[in-house]
Each structure stands twice: as C-alpha cells, then as structure tokens.
PDB file of C-alpha atoms in Angstrom:
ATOM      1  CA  UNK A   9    -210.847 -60.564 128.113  1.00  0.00           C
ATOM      2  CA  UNK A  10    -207.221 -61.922 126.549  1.00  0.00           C
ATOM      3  CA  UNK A  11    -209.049 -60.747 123.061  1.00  0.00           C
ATOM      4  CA  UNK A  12    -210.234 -57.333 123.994  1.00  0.00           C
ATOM      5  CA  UNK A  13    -206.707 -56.413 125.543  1.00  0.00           C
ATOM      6  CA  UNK A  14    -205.173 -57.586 122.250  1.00  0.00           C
ATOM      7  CA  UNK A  15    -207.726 -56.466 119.968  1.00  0.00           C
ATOM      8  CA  UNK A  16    -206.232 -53.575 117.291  1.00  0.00           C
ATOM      9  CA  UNK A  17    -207.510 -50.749 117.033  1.00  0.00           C
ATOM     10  CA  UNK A  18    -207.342 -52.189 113.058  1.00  0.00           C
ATOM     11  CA  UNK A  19    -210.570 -53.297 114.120  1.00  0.00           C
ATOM     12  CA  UNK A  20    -213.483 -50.674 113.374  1.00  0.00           C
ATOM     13  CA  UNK A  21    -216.404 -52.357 116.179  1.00  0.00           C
ATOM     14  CA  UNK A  22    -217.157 -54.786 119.093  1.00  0.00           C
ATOM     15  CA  UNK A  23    -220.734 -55.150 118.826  1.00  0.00           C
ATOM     16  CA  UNK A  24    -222.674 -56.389 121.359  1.00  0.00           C
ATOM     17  CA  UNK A  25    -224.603 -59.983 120.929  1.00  0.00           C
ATOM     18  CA  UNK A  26    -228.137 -58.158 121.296  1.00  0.00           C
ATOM     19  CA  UNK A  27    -227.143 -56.061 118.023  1.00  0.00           C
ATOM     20  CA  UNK A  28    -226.035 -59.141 116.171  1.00  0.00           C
ATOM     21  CA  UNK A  29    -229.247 -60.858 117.527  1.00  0.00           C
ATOM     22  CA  UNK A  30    -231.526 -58.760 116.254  1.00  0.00           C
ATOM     23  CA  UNK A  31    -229.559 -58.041 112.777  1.00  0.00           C
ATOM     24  CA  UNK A  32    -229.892 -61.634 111.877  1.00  0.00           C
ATOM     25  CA  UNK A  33    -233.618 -61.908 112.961  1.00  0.00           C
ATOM     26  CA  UNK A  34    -232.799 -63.953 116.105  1.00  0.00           C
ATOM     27  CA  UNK A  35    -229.918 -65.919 113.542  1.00  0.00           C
ATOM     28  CA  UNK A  36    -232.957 -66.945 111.873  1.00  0.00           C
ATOM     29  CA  UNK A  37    -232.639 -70.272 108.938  1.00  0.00           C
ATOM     30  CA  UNK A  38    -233.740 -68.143 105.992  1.00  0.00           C
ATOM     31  CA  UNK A  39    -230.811 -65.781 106.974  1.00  0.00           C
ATOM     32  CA  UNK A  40    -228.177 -68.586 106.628  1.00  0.00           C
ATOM     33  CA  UNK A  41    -225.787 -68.130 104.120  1.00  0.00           C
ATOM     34  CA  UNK A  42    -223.645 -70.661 104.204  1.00  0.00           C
ATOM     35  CA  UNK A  43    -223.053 -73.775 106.689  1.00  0.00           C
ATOM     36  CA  UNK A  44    -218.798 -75.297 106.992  1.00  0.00           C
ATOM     37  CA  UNK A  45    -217.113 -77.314 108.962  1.00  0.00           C
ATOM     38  CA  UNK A  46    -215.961 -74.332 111.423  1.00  0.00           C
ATOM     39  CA  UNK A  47    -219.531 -72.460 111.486  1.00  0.00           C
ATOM     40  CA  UNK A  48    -222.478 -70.601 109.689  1.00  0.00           C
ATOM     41  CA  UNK A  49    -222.241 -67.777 108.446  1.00  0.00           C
ATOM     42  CA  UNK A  50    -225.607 -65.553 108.734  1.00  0.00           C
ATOM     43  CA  UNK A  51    -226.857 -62.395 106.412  1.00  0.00           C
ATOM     44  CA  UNK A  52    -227.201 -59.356 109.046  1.00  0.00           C
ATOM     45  CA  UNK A  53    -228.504 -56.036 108.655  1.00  0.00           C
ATOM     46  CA  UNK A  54    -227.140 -53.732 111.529  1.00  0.00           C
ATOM     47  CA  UNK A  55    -229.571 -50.928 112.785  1.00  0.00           C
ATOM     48  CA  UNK A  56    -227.569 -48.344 110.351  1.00  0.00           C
ATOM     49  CA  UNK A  57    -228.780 -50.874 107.036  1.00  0.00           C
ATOM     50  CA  UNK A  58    -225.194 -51.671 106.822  1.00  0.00           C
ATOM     51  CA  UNK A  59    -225.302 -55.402 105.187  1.00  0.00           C
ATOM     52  CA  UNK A  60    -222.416 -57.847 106.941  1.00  0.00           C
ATOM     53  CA  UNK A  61    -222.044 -61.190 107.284  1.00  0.00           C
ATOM     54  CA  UNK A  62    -222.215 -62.795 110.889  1.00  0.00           C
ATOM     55  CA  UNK A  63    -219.879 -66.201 111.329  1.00  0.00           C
ATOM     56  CA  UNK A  64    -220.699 -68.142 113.990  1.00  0.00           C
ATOM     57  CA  UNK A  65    -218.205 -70.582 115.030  1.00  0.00           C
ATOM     58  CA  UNK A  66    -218.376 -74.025 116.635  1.00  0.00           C
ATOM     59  CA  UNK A  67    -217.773 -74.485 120.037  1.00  0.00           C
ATOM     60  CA  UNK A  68    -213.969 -74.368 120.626  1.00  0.00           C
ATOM     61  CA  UNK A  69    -211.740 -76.482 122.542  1.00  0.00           C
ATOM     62  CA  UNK A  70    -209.888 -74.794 125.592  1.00  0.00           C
ATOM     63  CA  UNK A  71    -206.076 -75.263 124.028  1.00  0.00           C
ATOM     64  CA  UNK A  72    -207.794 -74.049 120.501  1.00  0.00           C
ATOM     65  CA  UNK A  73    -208.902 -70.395 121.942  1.00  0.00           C
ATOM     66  CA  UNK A  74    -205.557 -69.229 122.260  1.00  0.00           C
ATOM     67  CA  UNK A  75    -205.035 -70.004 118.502  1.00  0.00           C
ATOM     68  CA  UNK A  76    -208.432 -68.029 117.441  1.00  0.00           C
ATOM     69  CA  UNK A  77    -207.775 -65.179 119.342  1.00  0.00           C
ATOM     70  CA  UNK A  78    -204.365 -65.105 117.214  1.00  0.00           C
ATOM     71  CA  UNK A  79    -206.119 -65.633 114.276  1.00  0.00           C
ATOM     72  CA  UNK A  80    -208.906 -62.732 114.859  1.00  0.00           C
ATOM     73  CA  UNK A  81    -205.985 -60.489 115.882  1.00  0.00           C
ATOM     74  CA  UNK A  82    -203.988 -60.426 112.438  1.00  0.00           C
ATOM     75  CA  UNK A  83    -206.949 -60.989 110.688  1.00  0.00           C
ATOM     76  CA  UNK A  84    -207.782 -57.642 112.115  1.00  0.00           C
ATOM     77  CA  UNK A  85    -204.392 -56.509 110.835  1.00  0.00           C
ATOM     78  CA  UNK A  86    -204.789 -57.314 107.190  1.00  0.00           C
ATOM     79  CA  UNK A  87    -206.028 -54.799 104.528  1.00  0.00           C
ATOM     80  CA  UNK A  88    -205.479 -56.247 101.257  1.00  0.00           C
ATOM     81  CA  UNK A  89    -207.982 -55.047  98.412  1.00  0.00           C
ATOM     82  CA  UNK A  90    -208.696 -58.747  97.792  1.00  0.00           C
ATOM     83  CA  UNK A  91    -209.343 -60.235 101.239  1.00  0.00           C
ATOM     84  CA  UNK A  92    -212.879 -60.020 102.621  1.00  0.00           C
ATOM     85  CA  UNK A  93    -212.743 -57.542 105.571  1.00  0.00           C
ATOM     86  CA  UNK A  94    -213.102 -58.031 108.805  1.00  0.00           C
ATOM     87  CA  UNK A  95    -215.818 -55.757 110.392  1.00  0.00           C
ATOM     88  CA  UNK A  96    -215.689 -56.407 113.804  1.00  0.00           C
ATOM     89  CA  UNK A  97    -216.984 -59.052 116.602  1.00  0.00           C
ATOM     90  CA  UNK A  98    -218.360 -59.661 119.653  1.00  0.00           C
ATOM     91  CA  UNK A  99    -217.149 -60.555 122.418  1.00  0.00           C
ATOM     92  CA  UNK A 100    -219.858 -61.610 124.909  1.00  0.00           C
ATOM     93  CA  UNK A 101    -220.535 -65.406 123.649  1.00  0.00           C
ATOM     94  CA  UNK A 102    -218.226 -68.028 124.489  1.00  0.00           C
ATOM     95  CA  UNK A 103    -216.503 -68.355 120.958  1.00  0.00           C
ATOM     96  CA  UNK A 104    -216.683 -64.780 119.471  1.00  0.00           C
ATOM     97  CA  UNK A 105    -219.158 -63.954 116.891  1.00  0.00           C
ATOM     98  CA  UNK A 106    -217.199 -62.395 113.703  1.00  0.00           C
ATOM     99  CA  UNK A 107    -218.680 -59.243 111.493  1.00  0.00           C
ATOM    100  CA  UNK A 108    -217.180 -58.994 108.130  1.00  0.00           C
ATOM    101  CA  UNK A 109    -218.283 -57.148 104.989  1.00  0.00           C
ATOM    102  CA  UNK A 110    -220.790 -58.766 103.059  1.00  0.00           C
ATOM    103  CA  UNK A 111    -220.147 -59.760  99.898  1.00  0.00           C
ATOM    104  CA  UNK A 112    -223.211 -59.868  97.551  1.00  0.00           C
ATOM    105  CA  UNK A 113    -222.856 -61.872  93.989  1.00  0.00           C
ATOM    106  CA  UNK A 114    -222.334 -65.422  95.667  1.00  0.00           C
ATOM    107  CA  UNK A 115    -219.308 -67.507  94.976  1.00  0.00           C
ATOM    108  CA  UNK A 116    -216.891 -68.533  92.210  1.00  0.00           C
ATOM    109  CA  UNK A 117    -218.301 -72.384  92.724  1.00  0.00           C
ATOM    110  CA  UNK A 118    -221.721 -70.957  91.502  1.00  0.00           C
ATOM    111  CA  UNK A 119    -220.985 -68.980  88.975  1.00  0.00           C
ATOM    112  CA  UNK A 120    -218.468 -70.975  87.477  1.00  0.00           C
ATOM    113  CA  UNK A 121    -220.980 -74.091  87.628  1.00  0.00           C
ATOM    114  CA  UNK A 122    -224.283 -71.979  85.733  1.00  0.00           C
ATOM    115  CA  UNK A 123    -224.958 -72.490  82.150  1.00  0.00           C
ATOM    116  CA  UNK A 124    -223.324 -70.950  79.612  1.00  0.00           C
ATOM    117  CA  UNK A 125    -225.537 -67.605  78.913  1.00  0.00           C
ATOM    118  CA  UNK A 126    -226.287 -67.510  82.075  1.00  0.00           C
ATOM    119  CA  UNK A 127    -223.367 -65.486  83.753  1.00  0.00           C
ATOM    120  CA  UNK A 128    -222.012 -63.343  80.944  1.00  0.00           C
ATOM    121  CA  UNK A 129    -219.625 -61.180  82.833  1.00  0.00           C
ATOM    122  CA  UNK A 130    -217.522 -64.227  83.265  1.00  0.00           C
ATOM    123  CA  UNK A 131    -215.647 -64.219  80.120  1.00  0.00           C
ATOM    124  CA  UNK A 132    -212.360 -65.681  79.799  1.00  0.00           C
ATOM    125  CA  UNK A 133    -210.828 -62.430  80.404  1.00  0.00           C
ATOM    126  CA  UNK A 134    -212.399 -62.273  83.299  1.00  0.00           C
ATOM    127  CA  UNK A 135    -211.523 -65.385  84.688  1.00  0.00           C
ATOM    128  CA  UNK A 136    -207.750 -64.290  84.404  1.00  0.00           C
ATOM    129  CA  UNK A 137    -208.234 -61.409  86.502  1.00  0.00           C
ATOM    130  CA  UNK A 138    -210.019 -63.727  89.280  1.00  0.00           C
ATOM    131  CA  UNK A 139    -206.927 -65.759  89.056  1.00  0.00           C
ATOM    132  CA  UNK A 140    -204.499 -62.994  89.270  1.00  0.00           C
ATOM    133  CA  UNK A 141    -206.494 -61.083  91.715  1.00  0.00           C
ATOM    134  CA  UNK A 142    -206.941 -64.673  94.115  1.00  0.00           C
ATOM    135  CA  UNK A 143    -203.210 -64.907  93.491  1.00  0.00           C
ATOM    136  CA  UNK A 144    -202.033 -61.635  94.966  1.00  0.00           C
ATOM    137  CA  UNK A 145    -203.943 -62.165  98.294  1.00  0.00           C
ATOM    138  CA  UNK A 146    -202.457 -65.473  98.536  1.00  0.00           C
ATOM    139  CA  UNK A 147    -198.963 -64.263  98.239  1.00  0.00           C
ATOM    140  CA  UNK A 148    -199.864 -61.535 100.198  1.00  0.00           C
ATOM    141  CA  UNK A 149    -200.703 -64.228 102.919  1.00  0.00           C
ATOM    142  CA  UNK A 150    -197.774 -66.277 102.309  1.00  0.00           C
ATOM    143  CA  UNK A 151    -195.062 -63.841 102.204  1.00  0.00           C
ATOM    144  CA  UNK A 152    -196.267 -60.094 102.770  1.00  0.00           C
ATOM    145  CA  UNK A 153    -198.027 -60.657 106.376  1.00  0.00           C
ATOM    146  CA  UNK A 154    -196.086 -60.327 109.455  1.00  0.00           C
ATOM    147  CA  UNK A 155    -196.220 -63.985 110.267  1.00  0.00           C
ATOM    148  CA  UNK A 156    -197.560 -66.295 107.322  1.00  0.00           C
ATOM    149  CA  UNK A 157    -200.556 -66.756 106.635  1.00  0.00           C
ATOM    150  CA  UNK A 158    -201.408 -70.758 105.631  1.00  0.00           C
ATOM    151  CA  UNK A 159    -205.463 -70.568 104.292  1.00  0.00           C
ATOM    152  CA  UNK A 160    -205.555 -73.782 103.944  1.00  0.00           C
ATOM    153  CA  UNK A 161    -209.119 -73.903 102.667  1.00  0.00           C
ATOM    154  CA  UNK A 162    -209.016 -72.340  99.210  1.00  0.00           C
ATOM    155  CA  UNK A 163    -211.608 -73.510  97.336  1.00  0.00           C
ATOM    156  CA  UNK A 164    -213.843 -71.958  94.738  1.00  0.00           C
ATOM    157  CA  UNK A 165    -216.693 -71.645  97.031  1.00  0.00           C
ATOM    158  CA  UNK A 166    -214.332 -69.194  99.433  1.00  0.00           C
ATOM    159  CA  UNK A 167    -214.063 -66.503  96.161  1.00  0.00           C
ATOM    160  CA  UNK A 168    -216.666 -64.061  95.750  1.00  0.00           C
ATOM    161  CA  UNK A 169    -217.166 -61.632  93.390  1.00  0.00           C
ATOM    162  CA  UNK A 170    -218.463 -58.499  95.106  1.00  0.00           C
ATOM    163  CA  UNK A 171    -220.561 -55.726  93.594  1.00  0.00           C
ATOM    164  CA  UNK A 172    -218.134 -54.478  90.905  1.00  0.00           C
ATOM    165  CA  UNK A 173    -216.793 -57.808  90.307  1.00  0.00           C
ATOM    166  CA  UNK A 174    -213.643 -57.599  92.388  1.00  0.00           C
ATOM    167  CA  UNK A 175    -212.427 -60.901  93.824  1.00  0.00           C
ATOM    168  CA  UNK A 176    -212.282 -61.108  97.533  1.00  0.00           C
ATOM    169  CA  UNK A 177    -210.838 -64.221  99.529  1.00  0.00           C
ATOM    170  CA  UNK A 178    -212.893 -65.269 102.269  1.00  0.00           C
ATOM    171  CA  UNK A 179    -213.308 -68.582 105.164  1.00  0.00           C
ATOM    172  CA  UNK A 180    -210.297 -67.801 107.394  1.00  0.00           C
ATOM    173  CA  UNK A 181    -211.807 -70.101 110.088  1.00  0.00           C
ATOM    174  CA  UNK A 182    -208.832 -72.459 109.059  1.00  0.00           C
ATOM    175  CA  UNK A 183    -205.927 -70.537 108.710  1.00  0.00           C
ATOM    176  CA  UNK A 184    -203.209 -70.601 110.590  1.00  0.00           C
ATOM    177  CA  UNK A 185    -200.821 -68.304 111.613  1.00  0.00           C
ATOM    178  CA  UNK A 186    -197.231 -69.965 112.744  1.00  0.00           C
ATOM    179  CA  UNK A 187    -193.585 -70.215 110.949  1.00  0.00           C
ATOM    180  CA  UNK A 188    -194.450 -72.658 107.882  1.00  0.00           C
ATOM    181  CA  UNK A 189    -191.514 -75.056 109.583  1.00  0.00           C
ATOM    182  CA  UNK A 190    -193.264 -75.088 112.838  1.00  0.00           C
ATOM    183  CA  UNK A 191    -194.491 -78.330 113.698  1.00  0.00           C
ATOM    184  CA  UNK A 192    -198.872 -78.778 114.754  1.00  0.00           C
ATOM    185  CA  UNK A 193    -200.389 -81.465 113.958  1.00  0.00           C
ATOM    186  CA  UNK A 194    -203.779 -79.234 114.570  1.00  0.00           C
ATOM    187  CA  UNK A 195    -203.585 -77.343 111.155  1.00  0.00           C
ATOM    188  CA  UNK A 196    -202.624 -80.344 109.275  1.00  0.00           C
ATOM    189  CA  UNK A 197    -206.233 -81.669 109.474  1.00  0.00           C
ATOM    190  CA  UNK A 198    -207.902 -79.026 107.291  1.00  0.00           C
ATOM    191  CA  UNK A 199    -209.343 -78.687 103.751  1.00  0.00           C
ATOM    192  CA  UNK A 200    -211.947 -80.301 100.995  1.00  0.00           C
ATOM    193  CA  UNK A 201    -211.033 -83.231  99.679  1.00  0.00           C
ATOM    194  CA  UNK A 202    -210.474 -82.435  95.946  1.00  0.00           C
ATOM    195  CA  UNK A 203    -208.617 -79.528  96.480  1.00  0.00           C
ATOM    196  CA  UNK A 204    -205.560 -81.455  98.846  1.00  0.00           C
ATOM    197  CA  UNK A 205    -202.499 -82.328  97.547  1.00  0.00           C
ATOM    198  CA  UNK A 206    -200.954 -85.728  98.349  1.00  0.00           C
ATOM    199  CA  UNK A 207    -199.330 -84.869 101.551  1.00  0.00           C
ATOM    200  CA  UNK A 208    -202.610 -83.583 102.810  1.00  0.00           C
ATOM    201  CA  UNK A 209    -204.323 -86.321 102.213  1.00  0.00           C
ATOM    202  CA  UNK A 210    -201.579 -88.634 103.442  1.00  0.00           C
ATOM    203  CA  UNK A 211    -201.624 -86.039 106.574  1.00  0.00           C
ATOM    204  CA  UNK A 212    -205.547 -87.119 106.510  1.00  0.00           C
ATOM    205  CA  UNK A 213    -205.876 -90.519 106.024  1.00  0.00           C
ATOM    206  CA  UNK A 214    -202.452 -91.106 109.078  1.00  0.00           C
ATOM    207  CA  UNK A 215    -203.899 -88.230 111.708  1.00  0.00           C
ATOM    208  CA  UNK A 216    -207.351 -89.947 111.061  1.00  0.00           C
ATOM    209  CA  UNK A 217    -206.843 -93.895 110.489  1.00  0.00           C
ATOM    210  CA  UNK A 218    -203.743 -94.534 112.218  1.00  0.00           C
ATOM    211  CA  UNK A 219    -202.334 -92.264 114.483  1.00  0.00           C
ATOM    212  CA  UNK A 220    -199.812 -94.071 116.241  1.00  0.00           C
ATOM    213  CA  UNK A 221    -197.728 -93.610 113.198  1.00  0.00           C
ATOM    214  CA  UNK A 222    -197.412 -89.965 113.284  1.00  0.00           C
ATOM    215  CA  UNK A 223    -195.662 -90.083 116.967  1.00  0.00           C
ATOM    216  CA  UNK A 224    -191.647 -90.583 116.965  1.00  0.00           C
ATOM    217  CA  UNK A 225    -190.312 -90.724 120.931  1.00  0.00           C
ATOM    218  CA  UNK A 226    -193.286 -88.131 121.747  1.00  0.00           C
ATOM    219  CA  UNK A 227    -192.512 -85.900 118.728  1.00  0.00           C
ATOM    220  CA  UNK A 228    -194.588 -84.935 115.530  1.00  0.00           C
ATOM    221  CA  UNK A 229    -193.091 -86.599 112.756  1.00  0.00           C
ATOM    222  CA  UNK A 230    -191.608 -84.344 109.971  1.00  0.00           C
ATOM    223  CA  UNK A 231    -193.329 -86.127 107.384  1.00  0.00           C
ATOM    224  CA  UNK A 232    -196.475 -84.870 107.913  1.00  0.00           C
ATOM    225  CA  UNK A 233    -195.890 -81.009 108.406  1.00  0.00           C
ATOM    226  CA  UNK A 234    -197.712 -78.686 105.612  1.00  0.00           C
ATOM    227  CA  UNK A 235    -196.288 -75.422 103.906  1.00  0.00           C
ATOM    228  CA  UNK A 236    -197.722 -73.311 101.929  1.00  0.00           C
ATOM    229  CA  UNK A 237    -197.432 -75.586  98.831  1.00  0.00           C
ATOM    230  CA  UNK A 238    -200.628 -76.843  99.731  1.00  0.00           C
ATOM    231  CA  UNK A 239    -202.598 -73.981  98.979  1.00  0.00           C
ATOM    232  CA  UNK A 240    -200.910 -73.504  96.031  1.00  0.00           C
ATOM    233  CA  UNK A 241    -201.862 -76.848  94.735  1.00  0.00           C
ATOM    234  CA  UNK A 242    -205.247 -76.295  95.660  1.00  0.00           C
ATOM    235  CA  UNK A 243    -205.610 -72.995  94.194  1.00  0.00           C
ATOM    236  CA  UNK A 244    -204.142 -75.002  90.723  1.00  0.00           C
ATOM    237  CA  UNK A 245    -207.341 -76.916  91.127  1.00  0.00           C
ATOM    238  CA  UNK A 246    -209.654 -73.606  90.770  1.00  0.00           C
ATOM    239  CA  UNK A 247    -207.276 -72.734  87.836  1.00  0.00           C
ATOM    240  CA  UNK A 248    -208.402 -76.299  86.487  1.00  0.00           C
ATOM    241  CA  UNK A 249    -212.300 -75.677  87.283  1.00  0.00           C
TER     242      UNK A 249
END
C-alpha cells in the first residue's frame, strides 16, 4: 500500500501477478535468465508480445522494505538512455515483482569472454563507446539524480548490449539511495569479489568475520562507510577486462 501511494506516475504499469504468471509460463526454469544474490530474473512475454524481463526478489526483511520501496520509487524516476528501464511491477506478492525492458544480446561478461571471430561488432572502437556510454549512466547516478545513486554492483555481467548495440546498465537490486556520508552498515555488504576495492573488502571480511569491531559506543564506525569510489574502482576493473 506505502508503494502504490508513492508510486510515480514515471511508472508506465502495475501488472497484476496472474499477468506476470502466465507471461513467464508459470516462472517456468527454461525461462530463467539469470539467478543473483538478490533474485532471478525471468524472460516474459506479456499478452501484447511485448518481451520484458521479470525480477523476482528474495524474501525481504521487515526494516529492508522501507529501503526497496525507495529504491523502486527513483528507479521509477530515472530516464537515462543508458540505464535499463523500468517497466513496471506488481504489487500483489509480498516483495514486489519488477518489469523492466528486456534487453536481448546478453551481457558484456559473454561477449567479452567469446573467441576472437566470434563477436565481430566488438571492435576496439566499440569497446570505447561501452566505456563511455557505462560511464555517463554512472555519473548520471552519482551526481545527476536527485539523491545519489551508489550501484554498487557494476560488473560486466550487469552491461548489456541491446538490439542496436547501445549499452544499458542494469541489477539495481543493490543500490542504494542515501547521502554518500550517511552512515549503513546495510549497503556496505554488497558486490563480487573481484570487482571491490580494498575498503570493500575490508568492509567484508570486518561486517562478516568480526563484527564487534565495527561498533564504537553503539555507533557505526567511520572506517567502514563506502562512497561512490567504489564503483568507480570496480568499473576500472571492466576497463581492465
């Protein structure tokens, strides 16, 4: 109910969990199209032949709705030519099911990882307009949104090329949406090991190993708070790949 009051009108379609149901054949295995640590994501096909991809999410925790219904409200806000768009949702399950565009020539991981040959539109020309293209919607993010945007799982398996080739930056499950300077320890925990700079893996290894350490008289410690340097360094790792 908190999410439909807020909900934009940004947002183009609350479907309802039958129409969802059937588009993904009763969220049928051979639809799958990708399995993270916040969901899967299943290929629909809505009763117009629209294509979209249908995230389900993992069960939430009660002081973690608030949070998602913040982040499904400015995701509904952002149109940026190089951000995967958000559809619409549903609101009838317990954690909302989300609709976005589909996006059909895979990911950057794959095509970056075929055989040489195999993937000629990926010429080094091309690969410097990914990288400029991934760049603008992460400054976009970081300093163009309302309140910043930290992705904070940027990866090269979360860009895909679409039809024409354009990049588009997708997995927002992650993100959050506070003051960079804001203390949580809840978005510090976040990412693919790999792509995490030191501090994140520092924030890792204390929030996971020891956590007594990250408490100071009932207060987060300062040492372990994020920015958006950390998707910066990770998004130098897909420049290295």
């Amino acid at each position: 109910m908190l999410l439909k009051q807020q909900m934009s009108a940004n947002l183009n379609k609350v479907f309802t969990f039958e129409e969802l149901k059937k588009a993904t054949n009763n969220f049928a295995k051979d639809r799958i199209l990708g399995v993270g640590g916040n969901g899967v994501v299943y290929k629909g096909i809505l009763l117009d032949q629209r294509i979209v991809a249908i995230k389900k999410s993992k069960q939430l925790e009660q002081n973690q709705i608030e949070e998602f219904i913040n982040e499904v409200v400015i995701l509904t806000q952002i149109n940026h030519k190089n951000v995967v768009k958000l559809l619409g949702c549903c609101l009838e399950t317990e954690v909302p099911l989300l609709v976005y565009k589909y996006i059909s020539h895979g990911t950057l991981h794959h095509h970056i990882r075929t055989k040489n040959g195999e993937m000629p539109w990926l010429s080094f020309q091309n690969r410097l307009r990914i990288a400029i293209e991934s760049v603008d919607a992460f400054s976009f993010l970081h300093s163009a949104a309302s309140i910043p945007i930290l992705h904070r799982y940027i990866k090269s398996a979360n860009i895909l090329p679409d039809d024409y080739y354009t990049t588009k930056i997708a997995d927002f499950g992650a993100s959050r949406l506070r003051p960079f300077d804001q203390d949580d320890m809840s978005s510090l925990i976040s990412g693919t090991l790999g792509y995490l700079n030191s501090e994140g893996i520092q924030c890792w290894v204390q929030y996971i190993l020891v956590p007594e350490i990250i408490k100071d008289n009932g207060k987060r410690s300062n040492r372990l708070r994020l920015s958006d340097k950390s998707d910066v360094y990770s998004f130098g790792v897909i420049l290295a790949e």
